[in-house]
PDB file of C-alpha atoms in Angstrom:
ATOM      1  CA  MET A  30       0.000   0.000   0.000  1.00  0.00           C
ATOM      2  CA  ASN A  31       1.071   3.544  -0.571  1.00  0.00           C
ATOM      3  CA  GLU A  32       0.845   6.351   1.988  1.00  0.00           C
ATOM      4  CA  LYS A  33      -2.777   7.097   1.004  1.00  0.00           C
ATOM      5  CA  GLY A  34      -3.842   3.480   1.514  1.00  0.00           C
ATOM      6  CA  GLY A  35      -3.909   2.586  -2.195  1.00  0.00           C
ATOM      7  CA  ILE A  36      -2.331  -0.531  -3.640  1.00  0.00           C
ATOM      8  CA  ILE A  37       1.053  -0.166  -5.374  1.00  0.00           C
ATOM      9  CA  CYS A  38       1.800  -2.327  -8.418  1.00  0.00           C
ATOM     10  CA  PRO A  39       4.543  -4.836  -7.476  1.00  0.00           C
ATOM     11  CA  VAL A  40       5.958  -4.755 -11.013  1.00  0.00           C
ATOM     12  CA  CYS A  41       6.248  -1.074 -11.938  1.00  0.00           C
ATOM     13  CA  GLY A  42       5.469   0.748  -8.670  1.00  0.00           C
ATOM     14  CA  ASN A  43       2.480   2.587 -10.137  1.00  0.00           C
ATOM     15  CA  LYS A  44       0.069   3.924  -7.517  1.00  0.00           C
ATOM     16  CA  GLU A  45      -2.924   3.961  -9.857  1.00  0.00           C
ATOM     17  CA  THR A  46      -4.333   0.475  -9.483  1.00  0.00           C
ATOM     18  CA  LYS A  47      -7.936  -0.658  -9.347  1.00  0.00           C
ATOM     19  CA  ILE A  48      -9.763  -3.720  -8.146  1.00  0.00           C
ATOM     20  CA  TRP A  49     -10.108  -6.001 -11.166  1.00  0.00           C
ATOM     21  CA  THR A  50     -12.159  -8.842  -9.666  1.00  0.00           C
ATOM     22  CA  ARG A  51     -12.767 -10.898  -6.553  1.00  0.00           C
ATOM     23  CA  ALA A  52     -12.610 -14.674  -6.786  1.00  0.00           C
ATOM     24  CA  ILE A  53     -12.693 -17.925  -4.842  1.00  0.00           C
ATOM     25  CA  ASP A  54     -11.223 -21.319  -5.739  1.00  0.00           C
ATOM     26  CA  ARG A  55     -13.874 -22.935  -7.904  1.00  0.00           C
ATOM     27  CA  GLU A  56     -11.656 -25.610  -9.443  1.00  0.00           C
ATOM     28  CA  TYR A  57     -10.469 -27.542  -6.383  1.00  0.00           C
ATOM     29  CA  ARG A  58     -12.745 -25.905  -3.795  1.00  0.00           C
ATOM     30  CA  THR A  59      -9.878 -25.829  -1.306  1.00  0.00           C
ATOM     31  CA  SER A  60     -11.025 -22.615   0.327  1.00  0.00           C
ATOM     32  CA  GLU A  61     -14.070 -20.392   0.533  1.00  0.00           C
ATOM     33  CA  GLU A  62     -11.832 -17.390   1.063  1.00  0.00           C
ATOM     34  CA  GLU A  63     -12.311 -14.603  -1.447  1.00  0.00           C
ATOM     35  CA  TYR A  64      -9.207 -13.082  -3.035  1.00  0.00           C
ATOM     36  CA  THR A  65      -9.080  -9.589  -4.497  1.00  0.00           C
ATOM     37  CA  PHE A  66      -7.160  -9.145  -7.735  1.00  0.00           C
ATOM     38  CA  TYR A  67      -5.898  -5.698  -8.703  1.00  0.00           C
ATOM     39  CA  LYS A  68      -5.009  -4.333 -12.133  1.00  0.00           C
ATOM     40  CA  CYS A  69      -2.276  -1.798 -12.735  1.00  0.00           C
ATOM     41  CA  GLY A  70      -3.312   1.123 -14.912  1.00  0.00           C
ATOM     42  CA  LYS A  71       0.222   1.512 -16.273  1.00  0.00           C
ATOM     43  CA  CYS A  72       1.727  -1.923 -16.996  1.00  0.00           C
ATOM     44  CA  VAL A  73      -1.597  -3.852 -16.975  1.00  0.00           C
ATOM     45  CA  THR A  74      -0.291  -6.421 -14.471  1.00  0.00           C
ATOM     46  CA  LEU A  75      -2.917  -8.393 -12.546  1.00  0.00           C
ATOM     47  CA  PHE A  76      -1.873  -9.170  -8.983  1.00  0.00           C
ATOM     48  CA  LEU A  77      -2.935 -10.084  -5.470  1.00  0.00           C
ATOM     49  CA  CYS A  78      -2.101  -7.532  -2.799  1.00  0.00           C
ATOM     50  CA  GLU A  79      -1.790 -10.077  -0.006  1.00  0.00           C
ATOM     51  CA  PHE A  80      -0.547 -13.382  -1.351  1.00  0.00           C
ATOM     52  CA  PRO A  81      -1.734 -16.329   0.824  1.00  0.00           C
ATOM     53  CA  VAL A  82       1.731 -17.806   1.389  1.00  0.00           C
ATOM     54  CA  ASN A  83       0.657 -19.728   4.490  1.00  0.00           C
ATOM     55  CA  LYS A  84      -2.129 -21.486   2.520  1.00  0.00           C
ATOM     56  CA  LEU A  85      -0.244 -22.653  -0.584  1.00  0.00           C
ATOM     57  CA  GLN A  86      -0.321 -26.340   0.393  1.00  0.00           C
ATOM     58  CA  GLU A  87      -4.073 -26.046   0.923  1.00  0.00           C
ATOM     59  CA  ILE A  88      -4.784 -24.117  -2.281  1.00  0.00           C
ATOM     60  CA  TYR A  89      -2.527 -26.324  -4.417  1.00  0.00           C
ATOM     61  CA  PRO A  90      -3.146 -29.942  -3.312  1.00  0.00           C
ATOM     62  CA  SER A  91      -0.812 -32.746  -4.401  1.00  0.00           C
ATOM     63  CA  ASN A  92      -3.175 -33.696  -7.264  1.00  0.00           C
ATOM     64  CA  TYR A  93      -3.067 -30.185  -8.762  1.00  0.00           C
ATOM     65  CA  TYR A  94      -2.883 -30.590 -12.556  1.00  0.00           C
ATOM     66  CA  SER A  95       0.397 -28.755 -12.912  1.00  0.00           C
ATOM     67  CA  PHE A  96       2.172 -30.997 -10.385  1.00  0.00           C
ATOM     68  CA  VAL A  97       1.594 -34.326 -12.124  1.00  0.00           C
ATOM     69  CA  ASP A  98       1.917 -35.720 -15.620  1.00  0.00           C
ATOM     70  CA  GLN A  99      -1.579 -36.747 -16.615  1.00  0.00           C
ATOM     71  CA  LYS A 100      -3.194 -38.466 -19.550  1.00  0.00           C
ATOM     72  CA  LYS A 101      -4.456 -35.746 -21.837  1.00  0.00           C
ATOM     73  CA  SER A 102      -8.162 -35.176 -22.246  1.00  0.00           C
ATOM     74  CA  ILE A 103      -9.831 -33.771 -25.355  1.00  0.00           C
ATOM     75  CA  ALA A 104     -10.116 -30.420 -23.582  1.00  0.00           C
ATOM     76  CA  SER A 105      -6.386 -30.367 -22.794  1.00  0.00           C
ATOM     77  CA  HIS A 106      -5.553 -31.145 -26.446  1.00  0.00           C
ATOM     78  CA  VAL A 107      -7.721 -28.217 -27.548  1.00  0.00           C
ATOM     79  CA  LYS A 108      -6.114 -25.935 -24.957  1.00  0.00           C
ATOM     80  CA  GLU A 109      -2.646 -27.045 -26.053  1.00  0.00           C
ATOM     81  CA  TYR A 110      -3.531 -26.280 -29.687  1.00  0.00           C
ATOM     82  CA  PHE A 111      -4.459 -22.707 -28.780  1.00  0.00           C
ATOM     83  CA  ASP A 112      -1.412 -22.366 -26.512  1.00  0.00           C
ATOM     84  CA  LYS A 113       0.800 -23.375 -29.459  1.00  0.00           C
ATOM     85  CA  LEU A 114      -0.805 -20.752 -31.703  1.00  0.00           C
ATOM     86  CA  TYR A 115      -0.292 -18.103 -29.033  1.00  0.00           C
ATOM     87  CA  PHE A 116       3.364 -19.010 -28.450  1.00  0.00           C
ATOM     88  CA  LYS A 117       4.134 -19.281 -32.169  1.00  0.00           C
ATOM     89  CA  LYS A 118       2.970 -15.689 -32.565  1.00  0.00           C
ATOM     90  CA  ILE A 119       5.232 -14.508 -29.728  1.00  0.00           C
ATOM     91  CA  LEU A 120       8.241 -16.627 -30.700  1.00  0.00           C
ATOM     92  CA  ARG A 121       8.295 -15.328 -34.286  1.00  0.00           C
ATOM     93  CA  ARG A 122       9.822 -12.151 -32.888  1.00  0.00           C
ATOM     94  CA  PHE A 123      12.936 -14.042 -31.794  1.00  0.00           C
ATOM     95  CA  LYS A 124      13.759 -15.351 -35.302  1.00  0.00           C
ATOM     96  CA  ASN A 125      15.151 -18.597 -33.870  1.00  0.00           C
ATOM     97  CA  ARG A 126      17.650 -16.801 -31.619  1.00  0.00           C
ATOM     98  CA  PRO A 127      18.458 -18.629 -28.363  1.00  0.00           C
ATOM     99  CA  ILE A 128      16.010 -17.894 -25.558  1.00  0.00           C
ATOM    100  CA  ASN A 129      15.880 -18.492 -21.814  1.00  0.00           C
ATOM    101  CA  ILE A 130      12.558 -19.458 -20.222  1.00  0.00           C
ATOM    102  CA  LEU A 131      11.574 -18.879 -16.601  1.00  0.00           C
ATOM    103  CA  ASP A 132       8.229 -20.427 -15.673  1.00  0.00           C
ATOM    104  CA  ILE A 133       7.164 -19.395 -12.189  1.00  0.00           C
ATOM    105  CA  GLY A 134       4.574 -21.807 -10.830  1.00  0.00           C
ATOM    106  CA  GLY A 135       5.337 -24.059 -13.798  1.00  0.00           C
ATOM    107  CA  GLY A 136       4.723 -27.363 -12.052  1.00  0.00           C
ATOM    108  CA  SER A 137       6.104 -30.259 -14.068  1.00  0.00           C
ATOM    109  CA  GLY A 138       7.188 -27.972 -16.912  1.00  0.00           C
ATOM    110  CA  TRP A 139       4.190 -28.754 -19.129  1.00  0.00           C
ATOM    111  CA  LEU A 140       4.100 -25.241 -20.578  1.00  0.00           C
ATOM    112  CA  ILE A 141       7.799 -25.369 -21.477  1.00  0.00           C
ATOM    113  CA  ASP A 142       7.070 -28.737 -23.129  1.00  0.00           C
ATOM    114  CA  ILE A 143       4.627 -26.977 -25.461  1.00  0.00           C
ATOM    115  CA  ILE A 144       7.123 -24.230 -26.275  1.00  0.00           C
ATOM    116  CA  ALA A 145       9.908 -26.777 -26.895  1.00  0.00           C
ATOM    117  CA  ARG A 146       7.748 -28.569 -29.473  1.00  0.00           C
ATOM    118  CA  ILE A 147       7.484 -25.394 -31.559  1.00  0.00           C
ATOM    119  CA  TYR A 148      10.787 -23.635 -30.818  1.00  0.00           C
ATOM    120  CA  SER A 149      14.013 -25.607 -30.794  1.00  0.00           C
ATOM    121  CA  ASN A 150      16.496 -22.914 -29.773  1.00  0.00           C
ATOM    122  CA  ILE A 151      16.005 -22.903 -25.994  1.00  0.00           C
ATOM    123  CA  ASN A 152      19.176 -22.119 -24.098  1.00  0.00           C
ATOM    124  CA  VAL A 153      17.923 -22.501 -20.506  1.00  0.00           C
ATOM    125  CA  ALA A 154      14.541 -23.620 -19.186  1.00  0.00           C
ATOM    126  CA  GLN A 155      13.925 -22.969 -15.479  1.00  0.00           C
ATOM    127  CA  VAL A 156      10.831 -23.999 -13.527  1.00  0.00           C
ATOM    128  CA  VAL A 157      10.082 -22.571 -10.082  1.00  0.00           C
ATOM    129  CA  ASP A 158       7.409 -24.339  -8.072  1.00  0.00           C
ATOM    130  CA  ILE A 159       6.484 -25.274  -4.503  1.00  0.00           C
ATOM    131  CA  ASP A 160       5.778 -28.957  -5.165  1.00  0.00           C
ATOM    132  CA  GLU A 161       8.600 -31.498  -4.784  1.00  0.00           C
ATOM    133  CA  ASN A 162       6.988 -34.024  -7.163  1.00  0.00           C
ATOM    134  CA  ALA A 163       6.649 -31.320  -9.818  1.00  0.00           C
ATOM    135  CA  LYS A 164      10.296 -30.424  -9.297  1.00  0.00           C
ATOM    136  CA  MET A 165      11.323 -34.042  -9.884  1.00  0.00           C
ATOM    137  CA  LEU A 166       9.189 -34.271 -13.073  1.00  0.00           C
ATOM    138  CA  ALA A 167      10.620 -31.005 -14.428  1.00  0.00           C
ATOM    139  CA  GLU A 168      14.196 -32.107 -13.710  1.00  0.00           C
ATOM    140  CA  GLU A 169      13.590 -35.461 -15.438  1.00  0.00           C
ATOM    141  CA  LYS A 170      12.708 -33.454 -18.555  1.00  0.00           C
ATOM    142  CA  GLY A 171      16.015 -31.594 -18.307  1.00  0.00           C
ATOM    143  CA  TYR A 172      14.645 -28.349 -16.892  1.00  0.00           C
ATOM    144  CA  ARG A 173      16.320 -26.600 -14.004  1.00  0.00           C
TER     145      ARG A 173
END
């Protein structure tokens, strides 16, 4: 918060942020707590003001989709198709130059897997996650 009680953007330090939405966990129903998301008027970052660090194990249970390698459903194939289109558009800008990838909250590295299938010039791929099983899966794929 800034001196007037407003929320400061954690990325650019802008003091002009607004409430974007309030939400609860509808996917895993791990908590009924409502979280307020803010949007920065300058850099358009969406963020939580008070991140629930002490509840991460509760919010992200061991069966969380990003922590385990799962058999793909039809819906996940469709999502992956659209993810590939999105990343192809972004990666065109790099003209096959070497890139480094940092995926925060990347679980088993499934998103880097998608990028690696469409872009072969990856120098370093790093996954940061709280789950030990996800860490092991990401490392088995050669990610840091």
